[in-house]
Amino acid sequence: MEAVSEFALVKPASLDAVLEARKANPEAQLLGGGTDLVVNIRRGIVAPPVLIDMTGVAELRAIHADAGRLEIGASATLAEVAEHAGVLAHYPVVAQAAASIAGPTHRQMGTVGGNICLDTRCIFYNQSEWWRSANNHCLKTVGDMCHVAPKSRGVCFATYSGDLAPALMTLDAEVDVAHPKGRRTMPLKDLYIGHARHDGSGTGDGKHYLALKPGEFVVGVRAKGVSGLRSAYDKIRIRKSIEYPVAGVAVALRRDGDTLADLRVAITGTNPRPVLLDGTRALCGGKLDARVVKGLDDLVRDQIMSMKTTFTPGHYRRRVAGVLARRLAEKLFNN
Ligand SMILES: Cc1cc2nc3c(=O)[nH]c(=O)nc-3n(C[C@H](O)[C@H](O)[C@H](O)COP(=O)(O)OP(=O)(O)OC[C@H]3O[C@@H](n4cnc5c(N)ncnc54)[C@H](O)[C@@H]3O)c2cc1C
Ligand code: SF4
């Protein structure tokens, strides 16, 4: 049994108090439900001296969902999102993604902010301290090489596995971020910078995967309703319950008569960021036929990584992502 490092717990009741607590404790880490962070503390992966519990801020727990707009506060729980009548009725992709995360007890505790900002994962990282130390650690902690890709030139390929982000990205969601001087809003897809490019052209990787600046934190997410948009989420996991995705796929599309009028596909569990596939809109304008299926498969092959950061081979995850995307698109189009 590993000893948990000592930490102090602060539970602010307002956003201003969160900002104050962050200013007073620059080394602090934010705590949502703790369902991932506390595991990482137990494994000695991180050892924050102070945890700032976000669940006491009432305004961060609100959920609004009707045909016109979706707004979810960072401290709403996954269970609240999965069971919300408005989310189920108008944004099924989000309700389905939330309902697929971990197990019922995790969903009671786990929050939207914690899921969106979930740490990236790797078989060489999500291990105990003695295991990692016996393997000389790796780039994501205190080591100097990547065991997945020893010639990675400083790039980490740890995988982003949160289920909510791809679902929200198919709705063109935005994320609200608070910082000491106010707030800013950005497209949710821009929160994720884990492009992991060997040539140094990308800004981030599996170690630096969020565009949050020091002192910033997520306040909530929102999206506009789109009339006629059909959406769904599905994932493959090793066990059928309580398990991160081998690959998770969100699809949203619009059908206009026999024509595929809009198509959005986002994938998690494969790259150091959730990937909103580029190029899907070029597949629209005709029937959902063999040309679209082939085009979708090509986009998945080109944009989905095949690094072996989990127990399943990377090329298997990529194939699974392609199959799920095709199945969901066909199901939504035909129903
Ligand atoms: C057995 C098991 C299975 C799991 N399966 C899945 C799964 O299938 N899918 C999945 O997506 N996840 C899974 N998880 C991970 C986790 O339970 C969920 O992702 C959960 O939503 C994390 O939310 P949390 O509130 O508990 O986050 P926490 O653990 O509290 O925090 C996670 C990270 O987010 C940061 N953070 C929290 N709130 C904010 C904020 N407002 N702004 C900025 N940063 C913030 C924290 O500092 C930390 O770095 C699993 C975990 C376990 C233990
Ligand atoms: S991808 Fe490489 S650097 Fe990143 S966590 Fe895995 S082994 Fe470590």
Short mmCIF file of C-alpha atoms and ligand atoms in Angstrom, two decimals:
data_model
loop_
_atom_site.label_atom_id
_atom_site.label_comp_id
_atom_site.label_asym_id
_atom_site.label_seq_id
_atom_site.Cartn_x
_atom_site.Cartn_y
_atom_site.Cartn_z
CA MET A 1 0.00 0.00 0.00
CA GLU A 2 1.40 3.39 -0.99
CA ALA A 3 1.22 6.38 1.38
CA VAL A 4 -0.66 9.39 0.03
CA SER A 5 1.40 12.57 0.15
CA GLU A 6 0.14 15.17 2.58
CA PHE A 7 -2.03 17.98 1.27
CA ALA A 8 -4.29 20.70 2.62
CA LEU A 9 -7.84 21.03 1.30
CA VAL A 10 -9.44 24.41 0.59
CA LYS A 11 -13.12 24.62 -0.35
CA PRO A 12 -14.04 28.08 -1.69
CA ALA A 13 -17.71 29.02 -2.05
CA SER A 14 -17.36 31.59 -4.88
CA LEU A 15 -15.35 32.13 -8.05
CA ASP A 16 -13.55 35.09 -6.46
CA ALA A 17 -12.58 32.85 -3.55
CA VAL A 18 -11.20 30.26 -6.01
CA LEU A 19 -9.06 32.97 -7.62
CA GLU A 20 -7.88 34.14 -4.19
CA ALA A 21 -7.04 30.57 -3.16
CA ARG A 22 -5.04 30.08 -6.37
CA LYS A 23 -3.16 33.32 -5.83
CA ALA A 24 -2.33 32.35 -2.25
CA ASN A 25 -1.29 28.80 -3.27
CA PRO A 26 0.45 28.89 -6.68
CA GLU A 27 1.41 25.20 -6.33
CA ALA A 28 -2.19 24.16 -5.67
CA GLN A 29 -4.12 21.89 -7.99
CA LEU A 30 -7.85 22.09 -8.64
CA LEU A 31 -10.00 19.24 -7.41
CA GLY A 32 -13.27 18.22 -9.07
CA GLY A 33 -14.53 14.83 -7.94
CA GLY A 34 -10.95 13.61 -7.49
CA THR A 35 -11.67 10.39 -9.39
CA ASP A 36 -8.53 10.79 -11.50
CA LEU A 37 -6.42 13.27 -9.55
CA VAL A 38 -6.53 11.36 -6.26
CA VAL A 39 -5.49 8.16 -8.05
CA ASN A 40 -2.50 10.05 -9.48
CA ILE A 41 -1.63 11.43 -6.04
CA ARG A 42 -1.77 7.91 -4.60
CA ARG A 43 0.60 6.71 -7.30
CA GLY A 44 3.05 9.52 -6.56
CA ILE A 45 2.60 10.95 -10.07
CA VAL A 46 1.73 14.37 -8.62
CA ALA A 47 2.02 15.70 -5.07
CA PRO A 48 0.22 19.06 -4.83
CA PRO A 49 0.57 20.59 -1.34
CA VAL A 50 -2.91 22.16 -1.60
CA LEU A 51 -6.09 21.01 -3.34
CA ILE A 52 -8.75 23.59 -4.19
CA ASP A 53 -12.11 21.83 -4.19
CA MET A 54 -14.28 23.34 -6.94
CA THR A 55 -17.50 21.61 -5.91
CA GLY A 56 -18.45 24.23 -3.29
CA VAL A 57 -19.03 26.99 -5.88
CA ALA A 58 -22.81 26.87 -6.45
CA GLU A 59 -22.76 28.79 -9.76
CA LEU A 60 -20.45 26.17 -11.29
CA ARG A 61 -23.01 23.40 -10.73
CA ALA A 62 -25.76 24.75 -13.02
CA ILE A 63 -26.97 22.95 -16.17
CA HIS A 64 -29.18 24.60 -18.78
CA ALA A 65 -30.29 22.63 -21.82
CA ASP A 66 -33.08 23.45 -24.24
CA ALA A 67 -33.39 23.42 -28.02
CA GLY A 68 -31.59 26.78 -28.29
CA ARG A 69 -28.58 26.35 -26.02
CA LEU A 70 -26.60 24.06 -23.78
CA GLU A 71 -24.68 25.43 -20.78
CA ILE A 72 -22.96 23.23 -18.21
CA GLY A 73 -20.96 24.48 -15.22
CA ALA A 74 -17.57 22.93 -14.54
CA SER A 75 -18.68 21.41 -11.23
CA ALA A 76 -21.84 19.71 -12.52
CA THR A 77 -21.39 15.99 -12.00
CA LEU A 78 -21.34 13.46 -14.82
CA ALA A 79 -24.44 11.78 -13.36
CA GLU A 80 -26.31 15.11 -13.38
CA VAL A 81 -25.39 15.61 -17.06
CA ALA A 82 -26.27 12.04 -18.05
CA GLU A 83 -29.69 12.23 -16.39
CA HIS A 84 -30.66 15.81 -17.29
CA ALA A 85 -33.93 15.77 -19.26
CA GLY A 86 -32.92 18.70 -21.50
CA VAL A 87 -29.50 17.19 -22.30
CA LEU A 88 -31.09 13.81 -23.06
CA ALA A 89 -33.71 15.38 -25.32
CA HIS A 90 -31.64 17.94 -27.25
CA TYR A 91 -27.97 16.88 -26.93
CA PRO A 92 -28.05 13.05 -26.73
CA VAL A 93 -24.39 12.78 -27.72
CA VAL A 94 -23.43 14.57 -24.48
CA ALA A 95 -25.79 12.54 -22.27
CA GLN A 96 -24.55 9.28 -23.82
CA ALA A 97 -20.89 10.23 -23.43
CA ALA A 98 -21.43 11.21 -19.77
CA ALA A 99 -23.31 7.97 -19.07
CA SER A 100 -20.43 5.92 -20.53
CA ILE A 101 -17.74 7.33 -18.23
CA ALA A 102 -16.27 4.98 -15.62
CA GLY A 103 -18.88 3.51 -13.22
CA PRO A 104 -21.94 4.88 -11.36
CA THR A 105 -19.99 5.94 -8.26
CA HIS A 106 -17.37 7.76 -10.35
CA ARG A 107 -20.15 9.57 -12.19
CA GLN A 108 -21.69 10.71 -8.90
CA MET A 109 -18.35 12.31 -7.93
CA GLY A 110 -16.69 13.11 -11.27
CA THR A 111 -17.26 16.59 -12.71
CA VAL A 112 -17.43 18.12 -16.16
CA GLY A 113 -14.40 20.34 -15.46
CA GLY A 114 -12.34 17.37 -14.27
CA ASN A 115 -13.35 15.32 -17.30
CA ILE A 116 -12.56 18.07 -19.78
CA CYS A 117 -9.16 18.71 -18.14
CA LEU A 118 -8.43 15.00 -17.59
CA ASP A 119 -4.73 14.13 -17.55
CA THR A 120 -3.44 12.15 -20.54
CA ARG A 121 -2.71 8.46 -20.02
CA CYS A 122 0.00 5.93 -20.95
CA ILE A 123 1.00 2.42 -19.86
CA PHE A 124 4.38 3.81 -18.78
CA TYR A 125 2.82 6.65 -16.76
CA ASN A 126 -0.30 5.35 -14.96
CA GLN A 127 1.75 3.07 -12.75
CA SER A 128 3.00 3.07 -9.19
CA GLU A 129 6.07 5.07 -8.17
CA TRP A 130 8.24 1.93 -7.74
CA TRP A 131 7.18 0.60 -11.18
CA ARG A 132 8.01 3.87 -12.90
CA SER A 133 11.24 4.23 -11.00
CA ALA A 134 12.28 0.66 -11.94
CA ASN A 135 11.82 1.72 -15.57
CA ASN A 136 13.78 4.99 -15.23
CA HIS A 137 10.61 7.08 -15.43
CA CYS A 138 9.84 8.86 -18.72
CA LEU A 139 9.46 12.32 -20.24
CA LYS A 140 6.02 12.94 -18.75
CA THR A 141 7.42 12.80 -15.22
CA VAL A 142 11.11 13.12 -14.36
CA GLY A 143 12.74 10.84 -16.94
CA ASP A 144 14.54 11.85 -20.11
CA MET A 145 13.13 9.49 -22.71
CA CYS A 146 9.83 8.24 -24.09
CA HIS A 147 9.47 4.44 -23.79
CA VAL A 148 6.68 4.35 -26.37
CA ALA A 149 8.81 6.10 -29.00
CA PRO A 150 12.45 6.21 -27.85
CA LYS A 151 13.37 8.43 -30.83
CA SER A 152 10.57 10.89 -30.11
CA ARG A 153 12.96 13.88 -29.65
CA GLY A 154 11.30 15.07 -26.45
CA VAL A 155 7.72 14.51 -27.57
CA CYS A 156 5.27 12.60 -25.33
CA PHE A 157 2.38 10.70 -26.93
CA ALA A 158 0.28 9.99 -23.82
CA THR A 159 -3.36 9.70 -24.81
CA TYR A 160 -6.29 11.94 -23.98
CA SER A 161 -9.20 9.68 -22.95
CA GLY A 162 -11.99 11.95 -21.69
CA ASP A 163 -15.36 11.04 -23.18
CA LEU A 164 -17.16 14.39 -22.91
CA ALA A 165 -14.82 16.51 -25.04
CA PRO A 166 -15.44 14.75 -28.38
CA ALA A 167 -19.20 14.81 -27.76
CA LEU A 168 -19.13 18.54 -27.07
CA MET A 169 -16.79 19.22 -29.99
CA THR A 170 -19.34 17.82 -32.48
CA LEU A 171 -21.67 20.58 -31.19
CA ASP A 172 -19.00 23.26 -31.86
CA ALA A 173 -18.91 23.88 -28.10
CA GLU A 174 -17.01 26.72 -26.47
CA VAL A 175 -15.29 26.66 -23.12
CA ASP A 176 -15.33 29.52 -20.59
CA VAL A 177 -12.09 30.03 -18.72
CA ALA A 178 -11.53 32.24 -15.66
CA HIS A 179 -8.25 33.99 -14.84
CA PRO A 180 -7.21 36.64 -12.31
CA LYS A 181 -8.15 39.52 -14.65
CA GLY A 182 -11.49 38.20 -15.92
CA ARG A 183 -12.73 35.56 -18.30
CA ARG A 184 -12.11 34.39 -21.84
CA THR A 185 -13.98 32.06 -24.14
CA MET A 186 -12.50 29.83 -26.83
CA PRO A 187 -13.65 26.99 -29.04
CA LEU A 188 -13.38 23.81 -26.97
CA LYS A 189 -11.21 22.21 -29.67
CA ASP A 190 -8.61 24.95 -29.10
CA LEU A 191 -8.31 23.99 -25.42
CA TYR A 192 -6.44 20.89 -26.57
CA ILE A 193 -2.95 21.48 -27.92
CA GLY A 194 -1.55 17.91 -27.89
CA HIS A 195 -0.59 17.75 -31.57
CA ALA A 196 2.63 15.88 -30.68
CA ARG A 197 4.58 16.67 -33.85
CA HIS A 198 8.11 15.31 -34.12
CA ASP A 199 9.23 18.27 -36.21
CA GLY A 200 8.40 20.73 -33.44
CA SER A 201 5.67 22.45 -35.51
CA GLY A 202 2.92 21.69 -32.97
CA THR A 203 2.48 23.57 -29.71
CA GLY A 204 1.85 20.67 -27.36
CA ASP A 205 2.01 16.94 -26.73
CA GLY A 206 0.91 14.35 -24.19
CA LYS A 207 2.69 16.25 -21.42
CA HIS A 208 1.52 19.77 -22.33
CA TYR A 209 -1.97 19.08 -23.59
CA LEU A 210 -4.13 22.03 -22.44
CA ALA A 211 -4.05 25.66 -23.59
CA LEU A 212 -4.71 26.89 -20.02
CA LYS A 213 -2.23 29.53 -18.81
CA PRO A 214 -0.98 29.56 -15.20
CA GLY A 215 -3.84 30.58 -12.88
CA GLU A 216 -6.57 29.80 -15.42
CA PHE A 217 -9.32 27.26 -14.88
CA VAL A 218 -12.45 26.03 -16.63
CA VAL A 219 -15.72 27.62 -15.55
CA GLY A 220 -18.06 25.81 -17.93
CA VAL A 221 -18.90 24.78 -21.48
CA ARG A 222 -21.65 25.87 -23.83
CA ALA A 223 -23.01 25.18 -27.29
CA LYS A 224 -25.82 26.45 -29.50
CA GLY A 225 -28.58 24.09 -30.55
CA VAL A 226 -28.71 23.31 -34.28
CA SER A 227 -32.12 22.44 -35.70
CA GLY A 228 -32.24 18.93 -37.16
CA LEU A 229 -28.81 17.86 -35.86
CA ARG A 230 -28.80 14.16 -34.91
CA SER A 231 -26.03 13.02 -32.59
CA ALA A 232 -24.75 9.96 -30.76
CA TYR A 233 -21.71 8.62 -28.88
CA ASP A 234 -20.23 5.15 -28.67
CA LYS A 235 -17.01 3.67 -27.36
CA ILE A 236 -15.15 0.40 -27.26
CA ARG A 237 -13.53 -0.54 -23.94
CA ILE A 238 -11.73 -3.62 -22.69
CA ARG A 239 -14.35 -4.30 -20.02
CA LYS A 240 -17.93 -3.37 -20.76
CA SER A 241 -18.12 -1.26 -17.58
CA ILE A 242 -15.84 1.04 -15.55
CA GLU A 243 -13.24 1.51 -18.24
CA TYR A 244 -11.55 4.24 -20.24
CA PRO A 245 -12.20 4.14 -23.98
CA VAL A 246 -9.95 2.11 -26.28
CA ALA A 247 -11.55 4.53 -28.71
CA GLY A 248 -14.59 6.76 -28.22
CA VAL A 249 -16.42 8.36 -31.14
CA ALA A 250 -18.99 11.17 -31.28
CA VAL A 251 -20.93 11.82 -34.47
CA ALA A 252 -23.38 14.62 -35.28
CA LEU A 253 -25.02 14.97 -38.66
CA ARG A 254 -27.91 16.60 -40.47
CA ARG A 255 -29.97 14.91 -43.17
CA ASP A 256 -31.84 16.99 -45.73
CA GLY A 257 -34.08 14.61 -47.67
CA ASP A 258 -31.68 12.01 -49.07
CA THR A 259 -28.70 14.34 -48.71
CA LEU A 260 -26.07 14.32 -45.99
CA ALA A 261 -26.15 18.04 -45.20
CA ASP A 262 -23.63 18.18 -42.33
CA LEU A 263 -21.23 15.71 -40.71
CA ARG A 264 -19.01 16.14 -37.65
CA VAL A 265 -16.92 13.37 -36.12
CA ALA A 266 -14.72 13.61 -33.02
CA ILE A 267 -12.58 10.86 -31.50
CA THR A 268 -10.99 10.26 -28.09
CA GLY A 269 -8.67 7.63 -26.61
CA THR A 270 -6.24 7.70 -29.53
CA ASN A 271 -4.18 10.92 -29.65
CA PRO A 272 -2.82 13.33 -27.02
CA ARG A 273 -5.93 15.42 -27.76
CA PRO A 274 -9.53 14.69 -28.70
CA VAL A 275 -9.57 14.93 -32.49
CA LEU A 276 -12.35 16.71 -34.37
CA LEU A 277 -11.78 15.21 -37.81
CA ASP A 278 -10.82 17.77 -40.45
CA GLY A 279 -12.46 17.29 -43.83
CA THR A 280 -15.83 15.74 -42.92
CA ARG A 281 -17.83 18.61 -44.40
CA ALA A 282 -16.28 17.90 -47.81
CA LEU A 283 -17.99 14.50 -47.66
CA CYS A 284 -21.44 16.14 -47.48
CA GLY A 285 -23.75 17.11 -50.33
CA GLY A 286 -24.90 13.66 -51.52
CA LYS A 287 -26.19 10.37 -50.13
CA LEU A 288 -24.36 8.60 -47.32
CA ASP A 289 -22.89 6.06 -49.72
CA ALA A 290 -19.67 4.12 -50.28
CA ARG A 291 -17.84 7.34 -51.21
CA VAL A 292 -18.63 8.86 -47.79
CA VAL A 293 -17.72 5.64 -45.95
CA LYS A 294 -14.38 5.43 -47.77
CA GLY A 295 -13.75 9.16 -47.22
CA LEU A 296 -14.45 8.84 -43.50
CA ASP A 297 -12.13 5.86 -43.23
CA ASP A 298 -9.36 7.82 -44.98
CA LEU A 299 -9.78 10.77 -42.60
CA VAL A 300 -9.54 8.45 -39.57
CA ARG A 301 -6.45 6.75 -40.99
CA ASP A 302 -4.74 10.11 -41.65
CA GLN A 303 -5.60 11.87 -38.38
CA ILE A 304 -5.73 9.15 -35.75
CA MET A 305 -2.45 8.17 -34.10
CA SER A 306 -1.30 4.56 -33.87
CA MET A 307 1.18 4.79 -30.96
CA LYS A 308 0.95 1.97 -28.43
CA THR A 309 0.21 3.95 -25.25
CA THR A 310 -2.35 1.49 -23.89
CA PHE A 311 -2.58 -2.30 -23.69
CA THR A 312 -4.31 -2.42 -27.07
CA PRO A 313 -2.18 -1.98 -30.22
CA GLY A 314 -2.40 1.51 -31.75
CA HIS A 315 -3.46 0.25 -35.18
CA TYR A 316 -6.36 -1.65 -33.52
CA ARG A 317 -7.56 1.54 -31.82
CA ARG A 318 -7.42 3.35 -35.14
CA ARG A 319 -9.47 0.63 -36.86
CA VAL A 320 -11.99 0.59 -34.02
CA ALA A 321 -12.39 4.37 -34.27
CA GLY A 322 -13.09 4.08 -38.00
CA VAL A 323 -15.65 1.32 -37.54
CA LEU A 324 -17.47 3.19 -34.76
CA ALA A 325 -17.55 6.38 -36.84
CA ARG A 326 -19.05 4.58 -39.84
CA ARG A 327 -21.61 2.67 -37.75
CA LEU A 328 -22.78 5.77 -35.90
CA ALA A 329 -23.00 7.86 -39.08
CA GLU A 330 -25.07 5.19 -40.84
CA LYS A 331 -27.33 4.69 -37.82
CA LEU A 332 -28.00 8.41 -37.42
CA PHE A 333 -28.56 8.92 -41.15
CA ASN A 334 -30.99 6.02 -41.50
CA ASN A 335 -33.07 6.62 -38.35
C1 LIG B 1 -11.62 3.02 -12.83
C2 LIG B 1 -11.75 4.32 -13.55
C3 LIG B 1 -12.36 4.35 -14.79
C4 LIG B 1 -12.48 5.56 -15.50
N1 LIG B 1 -13.09 5.55 -16.71
C5 LIG B 1 -13.22 6.71 -17.40
C6 LIG B 1 -13.89 6.74 -18.66
O1 LIG B 1 -14.40 5.73 -19.14
N2 LIG B 1 -13.94 7.92 -19.33
C7 LIG B 1 -13.42 9.06 -18.82
O2 LIG B 1 -13.53 10.11 -19.48
N3 LIG B 1 -12.81 9.07 -17.63
C8 LIG B 1 -12.71 7.94 -16.89
N4 LIG B 1 -12.12 7.95 -15.65
C9 LIG B 1 -11.48 9.18 -15.17
C10 LIG B 1 -12.37 10.07 -14.30
O3 LIG B 1 -13.16 9.32 -13.42
C11 LIG B 1 -13.28 10.96 -15.12
O4 LIG B 1 -12.59 11.47 -16.24
C12 LIG B 1 -13.85 12.13 -14.32
O5 LIG B 1 -14.76 12.86 -15.11
C13 LIG B 1 -12.80 13.11 -13.85
O6 LIG B 1 -13.48 14.16 -13.21
P1 LIG B 1 -13.13 14.58 -11.72
O7 LIG B 1 -14.03 15.72 -11.39
O8 LIG B 1 -13.15 13.43 -10.80
O9 LIG B 1 -11.65 15.09 -11.97
P2 LIG B 1 -10.46 15.24 -10.93
O10 LIG B 1 -9.82 13.92 -10.72
O11 LIG B 1 -10.90 15.99 -9.73
O12 LIG B 1 -9.50 16.20 -11.79
C14 LIG B 1 -8.95 15.80 -13.03
C15 LIG B 1 -8.04 16.90 -13.55
O13 LIG B 1 -8.80 18.05 -13.91
C16 LIG B 1 -8.32 19.21 -13.20
N5 LIG B 1 -9.50 20.05 -12.97
C17 LIG B 1 -10.61 19.74 -12.24
N6 LIG B 1 -11.51 20.72 -12.35
C18 LIG B 1 -10.96 21.69 -13.14
C19 LIG B 1 -11.41 22.96 -13.63
N7 LIG B 1 -12.61 23.46 -13.33
N8 LIG B 1 -10.58 23.68 -14.43
C20 LIG B 1 -9.33 23.19 -14.76
N9 LIG B 1 -8.87 22.00 -14.32
C21 LIG B 1 -9.67 21.26 -13.54
C22 LIG B 1 -7.66 18.65 -11.96
O14 LIG B 1 -6.71 19.55 -11.41
C23 LIG B 1 -7.02 17.38 -12.52
O15 LIG B 1 -5.83 17.69 -13.19
C24 LIG B 1 -12.00 6.76 -14.93
C25 LIG B 1 -11.40 6.72 -13.65
C26 LIG B 1 -11.28 5.53 -12.97
C27 LIG B 1 -10.65 5.54 -11.61
S1 SF4 B 2 4.18 8.48 -24.37
FE1 SF4 B 2 6.32 8.27 -23.74
S2 SF4 B 2 6.79 10.13 -22.54
FE2 SF4 B 2 4.57 10.00 -22.75
S3 SF4 B 2 3.88 8.97 -20.88
FE3 SF4 B 2 4.18 7.36 -22.44
S4 SF4 B 2 6.30 6.68 -22.19
FE4 SF4 B 2 6.07 8.59 -21.08
#
